[in-house]
């Protein structure tokens, strides 16, 4: 399939689109799905002082990720780098019955209080929340997003699995950047965005990472689970992967495609309409690609959890599939799967007070380890008022505790 090439020039698009930095490993490629005649996406990278800035306009009891997102967007608006009259803000949200459903309105209120009430807030969700504010998208954007997601997945797994063992410091990061540059050209030009080429790239990417010279010993593996933002964004988890690697551990984060398939499974294919039929077809496609990705990772000796449906089946009896708000039963299922497949230590990062994480996550962990008869799950909160020292100490207890 050949898509039209996209012009990556802020002057050719109608609006500059601020996208919150939620996916460290995926947005370098996934961002190309947002490029169009309507939008020039800018991923938020501001970090200094964003928590304090966010708290000026967001109630402290709101979710920590929202505080970070608001702080980043306001910092960018105040930076003077952008024509604020051309800016639109994107708020991707699950739209579920948790504080995530309030993000759109809360962001608008924050902008109003900060004097930017004229800046439009767009939403991207599958729950039909505020349809009048829904971001415009077309087939080309969805197709690019599919490639950005899976390339982001495999590169994230390989980087995390290789970096702790590299003999030459920075080798894994440099290879990751090289592949992002190569794949970015395809995403921009629209060339090679077909499944056969993706299969070819999966093999080439894994082969290249397998050739990085490694230290000849295995490190302790730690699994990271939790809410989407704190799992995939270093701002949300206080750079826990980097910290754990400095303590001599290897951290595994489950690919984003599992979350995407979980969401289609729990929210979309259950309906009886045209959207559900389309979601079922998309689900089959996701399943096909995910199995190909996992087979390729295993072929070159890299660890991965089983494909989504096997993964879900293995969690039967341990989690309640009726808990579908936000990350829902996925959190507990990931912990179960990691322990069943040999990663006995699980670190669960969660925003303080997150309803889903505290019911489908923290409230479940003791019973999971009892019923599994093995494994350790340690949870810790991230929050503007929480102690980073306590957070890291809990991780250290997990790393240096009994095996």
Coordinates of C-alpha atoms in Angstrom, one line a residue:
X1 CA 0.0 0.0 0.0
X2 CA 1.2 3.5 -0.9
X3 CA -0.2 6.4 0.9
X4 CA 0.2 10.0 -0.1
X5 CA 3.3 11.7 1.2
X6 CA 2.8 14.2 4.0
X7 CA 4.4 17.6 4.3
X8 CA 6.0 18.1 7.6
X9 CA 5.8 21.9 7.6
X10 CA 3.9 23.9 10.2
X11 CA 3.1 26.6 7.7
X12 CA 1.1 24.3 5.4
X13 CA -1.3 23.0 8.1
X14 CA -4.3 24.9 9.4
X15 CA -3.4 24.4 13.0
X16 CA -0.5 23.5 15.3
X17 CA -1.6 20.6 17.4
X18 CA -0.2 20.2 20.9
X19 CA 0.0 16.5 21.7
X20 CA 0.7 15.5 25.3
X21 CA 3.9 13.4 25.8
X22 CA 2.3 10.2 26.8
X23 CA 4.3 7.6 24.9
X24 CA 8.1 8.0 25.0
X25 CA 8.9 5.0 22.8
X26 CA 6.0 5.4 20.3
X27 CA 5.5 9.1 19.6
X28 CA 8.8 9.6 17.6
X29 CA 7.0 7.5 14.9
X30 CA 3.3 7.7 15.9
X31 CA 3.4 11.5 15.5
X32 CA 3.4 11.1 11.8
X33 CA -0.2 9.8 11.9
X34 CA -1.3 13.3 13.0
X35 CA 0.2 15.2 10.1
X36 CA -2.4 16.4 7.6
X37 CA -3.6 19.6 6.0
X38 CA -5.5 20.3 9.2
X39 CA -2.8 19.6 11.8
X40 CA 1.0 20.0 12.4
X41 CA 1.6 18.0 15.6
X42 CA 4.0 19.1 18.2
X43 CA 4.8 16.5 20.9
X44 CA 5.2 18.3 24.3
X45 CA 8.7 17.9 25.7
X46 CA 8.7 20.7 28.3
X47 CA 9.7 19.3 31.7
X48 CA 11.1 22.0 34.0
X49 CA 8.5 23.4 36.4
X50 CA 5.5 21.8 34.7
X51 CA 4.2 20.2 37.8
X52 CA 4.1 23.5 39.7
X53 CA 2.6 25.2 36.7
X54 CA -0.1 22.5 36.3
X55 CA -1.1 22.7 40.0
X56 CA -1.8 26.4 39.6
X57 CA -4.8 25.5 37.3
X58 CA -5.7 22.0 38.3
X59 CA -7.0 20.8 41.7
X60 CA -4.5 18.8 43.5
X61 CA -7.0 15.9 43.8
X62 CA -7.1 15.5 40.1
X63 CA -5.1 12.8 38.4
X64 CA -1.3 13.4 38.4
X65 CA -1.0 12.8 34.6
X66 CA -3.5 15.6 34.0
X67 CA -1.4 17.9 36.1
X68 CA 1.6 17.1 34.0
X69 CA -0.3 17.5 30.7
X70 CA -1.7 20.8 31.7
X71 CA 1.7 22.0 32.9
X72 CA 3.4 21.0 29.6
X73 CA 0.8 22.7 27.4
X74 CA 0.8 25.9 29.4
X75 CA 4.6 26.0 29.3
X76 CA 4.5 25.6 25.6
X77 CA 1.9 28.3 25.1
X78 CA 3.8 30.7 27.3
X79 CA 7.2 29.9 25.6
X80 CA 6.6 32.4 22.8
X81 CA 7.6 29.7 20.2
X82 CA 4.1 29.4 18.8
X83 CA 1.4 31.6 17.4
X84 CA -1.2 30.8 20.0
X85 CA -4.0 31.8 17.7
X86 CA -3.1 28.8 15.5
X87 CA -2.7 26.3 18.3
X88 CA -5.2 23.5 19.2
X89 CA -4.8 21.2 22.1
X90 CA -5.3 17.4 21.8
X91 CA -6.6 15.4 24.8
X92 CA -6.6 11.7 24.1
X93 CA -8.7 10.0 26.7
X94 CA -10.4 6.7 27.4
X95 CA -13.6 8.5 28.2
X96 CA -14.5 6.0 30.9
X97 CA -16.2 6.4 34.2
X98 CA -13.1 7.6 36.0
X99 CA -11.3 10.9 36.2
X100 CA -10.1 10.3 32.7
X101 CA -13.5 11.3 31.5
X102 CA -13.1 14.7 33.1
X103 CA -9.8 15.6 31.3
X104 CA -11.3 17.4 28.4
X105 CA -13.4 19.8 30.6
X106 CA -10.6 20.2 33.1
X107 CA -8.1 21.1 30.4
X108 CA -10.6 23.7 29.0
X109 CA -11.2 25.2 32.5
X110 CA -7.4 25.4 33.1
X111 CA -6.9 27.2 29.8
X112 CA -9.7 29.6 30.6
X113 CA -8.2 30.4 34.1
X114 CA -4.8 30.9 32.5
X115 CA -6.2 33.3 29.9
X116 CA -6.1 30.9 26.9
X117 CA -9.9 30.3 26.7
X118 CA -9.6 31.0 22.9
X119 CA -7.4 28.0 22.3
X120 CA -9.6 25.0 21.2
X121 CA -9.4 21.7 22.9
X122 CA -9.9 18.6 20.8
X123 CA -10.5 15.1 21.9
X124 CA -9.6 11.6 20.6
X125 CA -11.6 8.8 22.0
X126 CA -13.8 5.8 21.0
X127 CA -16.6 6.5 23.5
X128 CA -18.2 9.4 21.5
X129 CA -17.4 11.9 24.2
X130 CA -17.9 15.5 23.0
X131 CA -18.3 14.5 19.3
X132 CA -18.4 18.2 18.3
X133 CA -14.8 18.5 19.6
X134 CA -13.5 15.2 18.0
X135 CA -10.2 15.4 16.1
X136 CA -10.6 14.9 12.4
X137 CA -8.9 11.8 11.1
X138 CA -9.0 9.7 7.9
X139 CA -7.8 6.2 6.7
X140 CA -4.3 7.4 5.9
X141 CA -3.9 8.7 9.5
X142 CA -5.2 5.4 11.0
X143 CA -2.9 3.3 8.7
X144 CA 0.1 5.3 9.6
X145 CA -0.8 5.0 13.3
X146 CA -0.9 1.2 13.0
X147 CA 2.7 1.2 11.7
X148 CA 3.8 3.7 14.2
X149 CA 2.3 1.7 17.1
X150 CA 3.9 -1.6 16.1
X151 CA 7.3 -0.2 15.1
X152 CA 7.2 1.7 18.4
X153 CA 6.4 -1.6 20.3
X154 CA 9.2 -3.7 18.9
X155 CA 11.8 -0.9 19.2
X156 CA 10.7 -0.3 22.8
X157 CA 11.0 -4.0 23.8
X158 CA 14.4 -4.3 22.0
X159 CA 15.8 -1.1 23.5
X160 CA 14.8 -2.1 27.1
X161 CA 16.1 -5.7 26.6
X162 CA 19.5 -4.6 25.1
X163 CA 20.6 -1.4 26.8
X164 CA 21.3 -3.0 30.2
X165 CA 23.7 -5.5 28.6
X166 CA 25.5 -3.4 26.0
X167 CA 29.3 -3.5 26.2
X168 CA 29.6 -0.2 24.4
X169 CA 27.6 2.4 26.3
X170 CA 25.0 4.1 24.1
X171 CA 25.0 1.4 21.4
X172 CA 21.4 0.4 21.9
X173 CA 20.2 4.0 22.0
X174 CA 22.1 4.9 18.8
X175 CA 20.6 1.9 17.0
X176 CA 17.1 2.8 18.2
X177 CA 17.6 6.3 16.8
X178 CA 18.9 4.9 13.5
X179 CA 15.8 2.8 13.1
X180 CA 13.5 5.7 14.0
X181 CA 15.1 7.8 11.3
X182 CA 14.8 5.0 8.7
X183 CA 11.2 4.3 9.5
X184 CA 10.3 8.0 9.7
X185 CA 11.2 8.3 6.1
X186 CA 8.7 5.6 5.2
X187 CA 6.0 7.2 7.4
X188 CA 6.5 10.6 5.8
X189 CA 6.7 9.3 2.2
X190 CA 3.9 6.7 2.5
X191 CA 6.2 4.1 1.0
X192 CA 6.6 0.6 2.3
X193 CA 3.6 0.8 4.6
X194 CA 2.4 -2.7 4.0
X195 CA 2.4 -5.9 6.1
X196 CA 5.0 -7.7 4.0
X197 CA 7.5 -4.9 4.5
X198 CA 6.6 -4.6 8.1
X199 CA 7.4 -8.4 8.5
X200 CA 10.7 -7.8 6.7
X201 CA 11.5 -4.8 9.0
X202 CA 10.6 -6.8 12.2
X203 CA 13.3 -9.3 11.2
X204 CA 15.9 -6.7 10.2
X205 CA 15.3 -4.7 13.4
X206 CA 15.6 -7.7 15.7
X207 CA 18.6 -9.0 13.9
X208 CA 20.4 -5.6 14.2
X209 CA 19.7 -5.5 18.0
X210 CA 20.8 -9.1 18.4
X211 CA 24.2 -8.2 17.0
X212 CA 25.0 -5.5 19.7
X213 CA 27.9 -6.8 21.7
X214 CA 26.6 -7.8 25.2
X215 CA 28.0 -8.5 28.6
X216 CA 27.9 -12.2 29.2
X217 CA 25.5 -12.4 32.2
X218 CA 21.8 -12.1 32.8
X219 CA 20.5 -9.3 35.0
X220 CA 17.4 -9.4 37.2
X221 CA 14.3 -8.8 35.3
X222 CA 11.6 -6.4 36.6
X223 CA 8.2 -5.9 35.0
X224 CA 6.6 -2.5 35.0
X225 CA 2.8 -2.4 35.0
X226 CA 0.2 0.3 35.7
X227 CA -1.9 3.0 34.2
X228 CA -1.1 4.0 30.6
X229 CA 0.7 7.4 31.2
X230 CA 2.8 6.1 34.1
X231 CA 3.7 3.0 32.2
X232 CA 4.8 4.5 28.9
X233 CA 6.0 8.1 29.9
X234 CA 9.1 8.8 31.9
X235 CA 7.4 11.9 33.4
X236 CA 4.6 9.7 34.7
X237 CA 6.8 7.0 36.2
X238 CA 9.6 9.3 37.4
X239 CA 12.1 7.8 35.0
X240 CA 11.8 4.4 36.8
X241 CA 13.4 2.4 33.9
X242 CA 16.6 4.5 34.0
X243 CA 16.7 4.2 37.8
X244 CA 16.2 0.4 37.8
X245 CA 18.9 -0.1 35.1
X246 CA 21.3 1.8 37.3
X247 CA 20.6 -0.6 40.1
X248 CA 21.5 -3.5 37.8
X249 CA 18.1 -4.6 36.6
X250 CA 16.4 -5.0 33.2
X251 CA 12.9 -3.6 32.9
X252 CA 10.2 -5.1 30.7
X253 CA 7.2 -3.0 29.6
X254 CA 4.4 -4.7 27.7
X255 CA 3.8 -3.4 24.2
X256 CA 1.1 -0.8 23.7
X257 CA -0.6 -3.1 21.2
X258 CA -1.9 -5.1 24.1
X259 CA -3.7 -2.0 25.5
X260 CA -5.1 -1.2 22.0
X261 CA -6.5 -4.8 21.7
X262 CA -7.8 -4.8 25.2
X263 CA -9.7 -1.6 24.5
X264 CA -11.2 -2.9 21.2
X265 CA -12.1 -6.1 23.0
X266 CA -13.7 -4.5 26.0
X267 CA -15.3 -1.4 24.5
X268 CA -15.8 -1.7 20.7
X269 CA -16.5 -5.2 19.5
X270 CA -19.2 -5.7 22.1
X271 CA -21.5 -3.3 20.3
X272 CA -24.0 -4.3 17.6
X273 CA -23.4 -1.7 14.9
X274 CA -21.2 -0.9 12.0
X275 CA -18.4 0.4 14.3
X276 CA -18.3 -3.0 16.0
X277 CA -17.9 -4.8 12.7
X278 CA -15.1 -2.5 11.7
X279 CA -13.4 -3.0 15.1
X280 CA -13.6 -6.8 14.7
X281 CA -11.8 -6.6 11.4
X282 CA -9.2 -4.2 12.9
X283 CA -8.8 -6.6 15.9
X284 CA -8.0 -9.5 13.5
X285 CA -5.4 -7.3 11.8
X286 CA -3.8 -6.3 15.2
X287 CA -3.8 -10.0 16.2
X288 CA -2.0 -11.0 13.0
X289 CA 0.7 -8.3 13.3
X290 CA 1.2 -8.9 17.1
X291 CA 1.8 -12.6 16.5
X292 CA 4.3 -11.8 13.8
X293 CA 6.1 -9.4 16.1
X294 CA 6.2 -11.8 19.0
X295 CA 7.4 -14.7 16.8
X296 CA 10.2 -12.5 15.5
X297 CA 11.3 -11.3 18.9
X298 CA 11.4 -14.9 20.2
X299 CA 13.3 -16.0 17.1
X300 CA 16.2 -13.7 18.0
X301 CA 16.1 -14.6 21.7
X302 CA 14.1 -11.7 23.1
X303 CA 11.4 -12.1 25.8
X304 CA 7.8 -11.3 25.1
X305 CA 4.5 -12.2 26.7
X306 CA 2.1 -14.4 24.7
X307 CA -0.2 -12.9 22.1
X308 CA -3.3 -11.1 23.4
X309 CA -5.9 -13.9 23.3
X310 CA -3.5 -16.4 25.0
X311 CA -2.5 -13.7 27.5
X312 CA -6.2 -13.0 28.3
X313 CA -7.0 -16.7 28.7
X314 CA -4.1 -17.2 31.1
X315 CA -5.5 -14.5 33.4
X316 CA -8.9 -16.3 33.6
X317 CA -9.8 -16.9 37.3
X318 CA -7.3 -14.3 38.5
X319 CA -8.9 -11.1 37.2
X320 CA -12.4 -9.9 36.7
X321 CA -13.1 -9.3 33.0
X322 CA -16.1 -7.1 33.9
X323 CA -13.7 -4.4 35.2
X324 CA -13.3 -2.4 31.9
X325 CA -12.8 1.2 33.0
X326 CA -9.6 2.7 31.9
X327 CA -6.8 0.0 32.0
X328 CA -9.2 -2.2 33.9
X329 CA -8.4 -5.9 34.2
X330 CA -5.4 -5.5 31.9
X331 CA -3.3 -4.3 34.9
X332 CA -3.8 -7.4 36.9
X333 CA -3.5 -9.7 33.8
X334 CA -0.1 -8.2 32.9
X335 CA 1.1 -9.0 36.5
X336 CA -0.2 -12.5 36.3
X337 CA 1.3 -13.1 32.8
X338 CA 4.7 -11.8 33.8
X339 CA 4.9 -14.0 36.9
X340 CA 3.6 -17.1 35.0
X341 CA 6.3 -16.5 32.3
X342 CA 9.3 -16.2 34.6
X343 CA 9.5 -12.5 35.6
X344 CA 8.7 -12.9 39.3
X345 CA 9.1 -9.3 40.3
X346 CA 6.5 -6.8 39.2
X347 CA 6.6 -3.0 40.0
X348 CA 3.2 -1.4 39.7
X349 CA 3.3 2.4 39.2
X350 CA 0.0 4.3 39.6
X351 CA -1.3 7.8 40.0
X352 CA -2.3 8.4 43.6
X353 CA -6.1 7.9 44.0
X354 CA -6.5 6.4 40.5
X355 CA -9.8 4.4 40.9
X356 CA -8.9 1.7 38.4
X357 CA -5.4 1.1 39.7
X358 CA -6.5 0.9 43.3
X359 CA -9.4 -1.6 42.6
X360 CA -8.2 -3.6 39.6
X361 CA -4.6 -3.2 40.6
X362 CA -3.5 -2.6 44.2
X363 CA -6.5 -4.2 45.7
X364 CA -5.8 -7.4 43.7
X365 CA -2.1 -7.9 44.1
X366 CA -2.0 -9.8 47.4
X367 CA -4.5 -12.3 46.2
X368 CA -2.7 -12.8 42.9
X369 CA 0.6 -13.8 44.5
X370 CA -1.2 -16.1 47.0
X371 CA -3.1 -17.9 44.2
X372 CA -0.1 -18.0 41.9
X373 CA 2.0 -19.3 44.8
X374 CA 5.0 -17.2 43.6
X375 CA 6.0 -13.8 42.6
X376 CA 6.2 -10.4 44.2
X377 CA 4.2 -7.3 43.3
X378 CA 5.2 -4.0 44.8
X379 CA 3.1 -0.9 44.0
X380 CA 3.9 2.8 44.5
X381 CA 2.1 6.0 43.9
X382 CA 3.2 8.9 41.7
X383 CA 1.8 12.3 42.7
X384 CA 2.8 15.9 43.0
X385 CA 2.8 15.6 46.8
X386 CA 4.3 12.0 46.9
X387 CA 7.9 11.4 47.9
X388 CA 10.2 10.3 45.1
X389 CA 12.5 8.9 47.8
X390 CA 9.8 6.6 49.1
X391 CA 8.8 5.6 45.5
X392 CA 12.4 4.6 44.7
X393 CA 12.9 2.9 48.0
X394 CA 9.9 0.6 47.3
X395 CA 11.5 -0.3 44.0
X396 CA 14.8 -0.9 45.7
X397 CA 13.1 -3.3 48.1
X398 CA 11.8 -5.2 45.1
X399 CA 15.1 -5.3 43.3
X400 CA 17.2 -6.3 46.3
X401 CA 14.6 -8.4 48.1
X402 CA 14.3 -12.2 48.0
X403 CA 14.3 -13.9 44.7

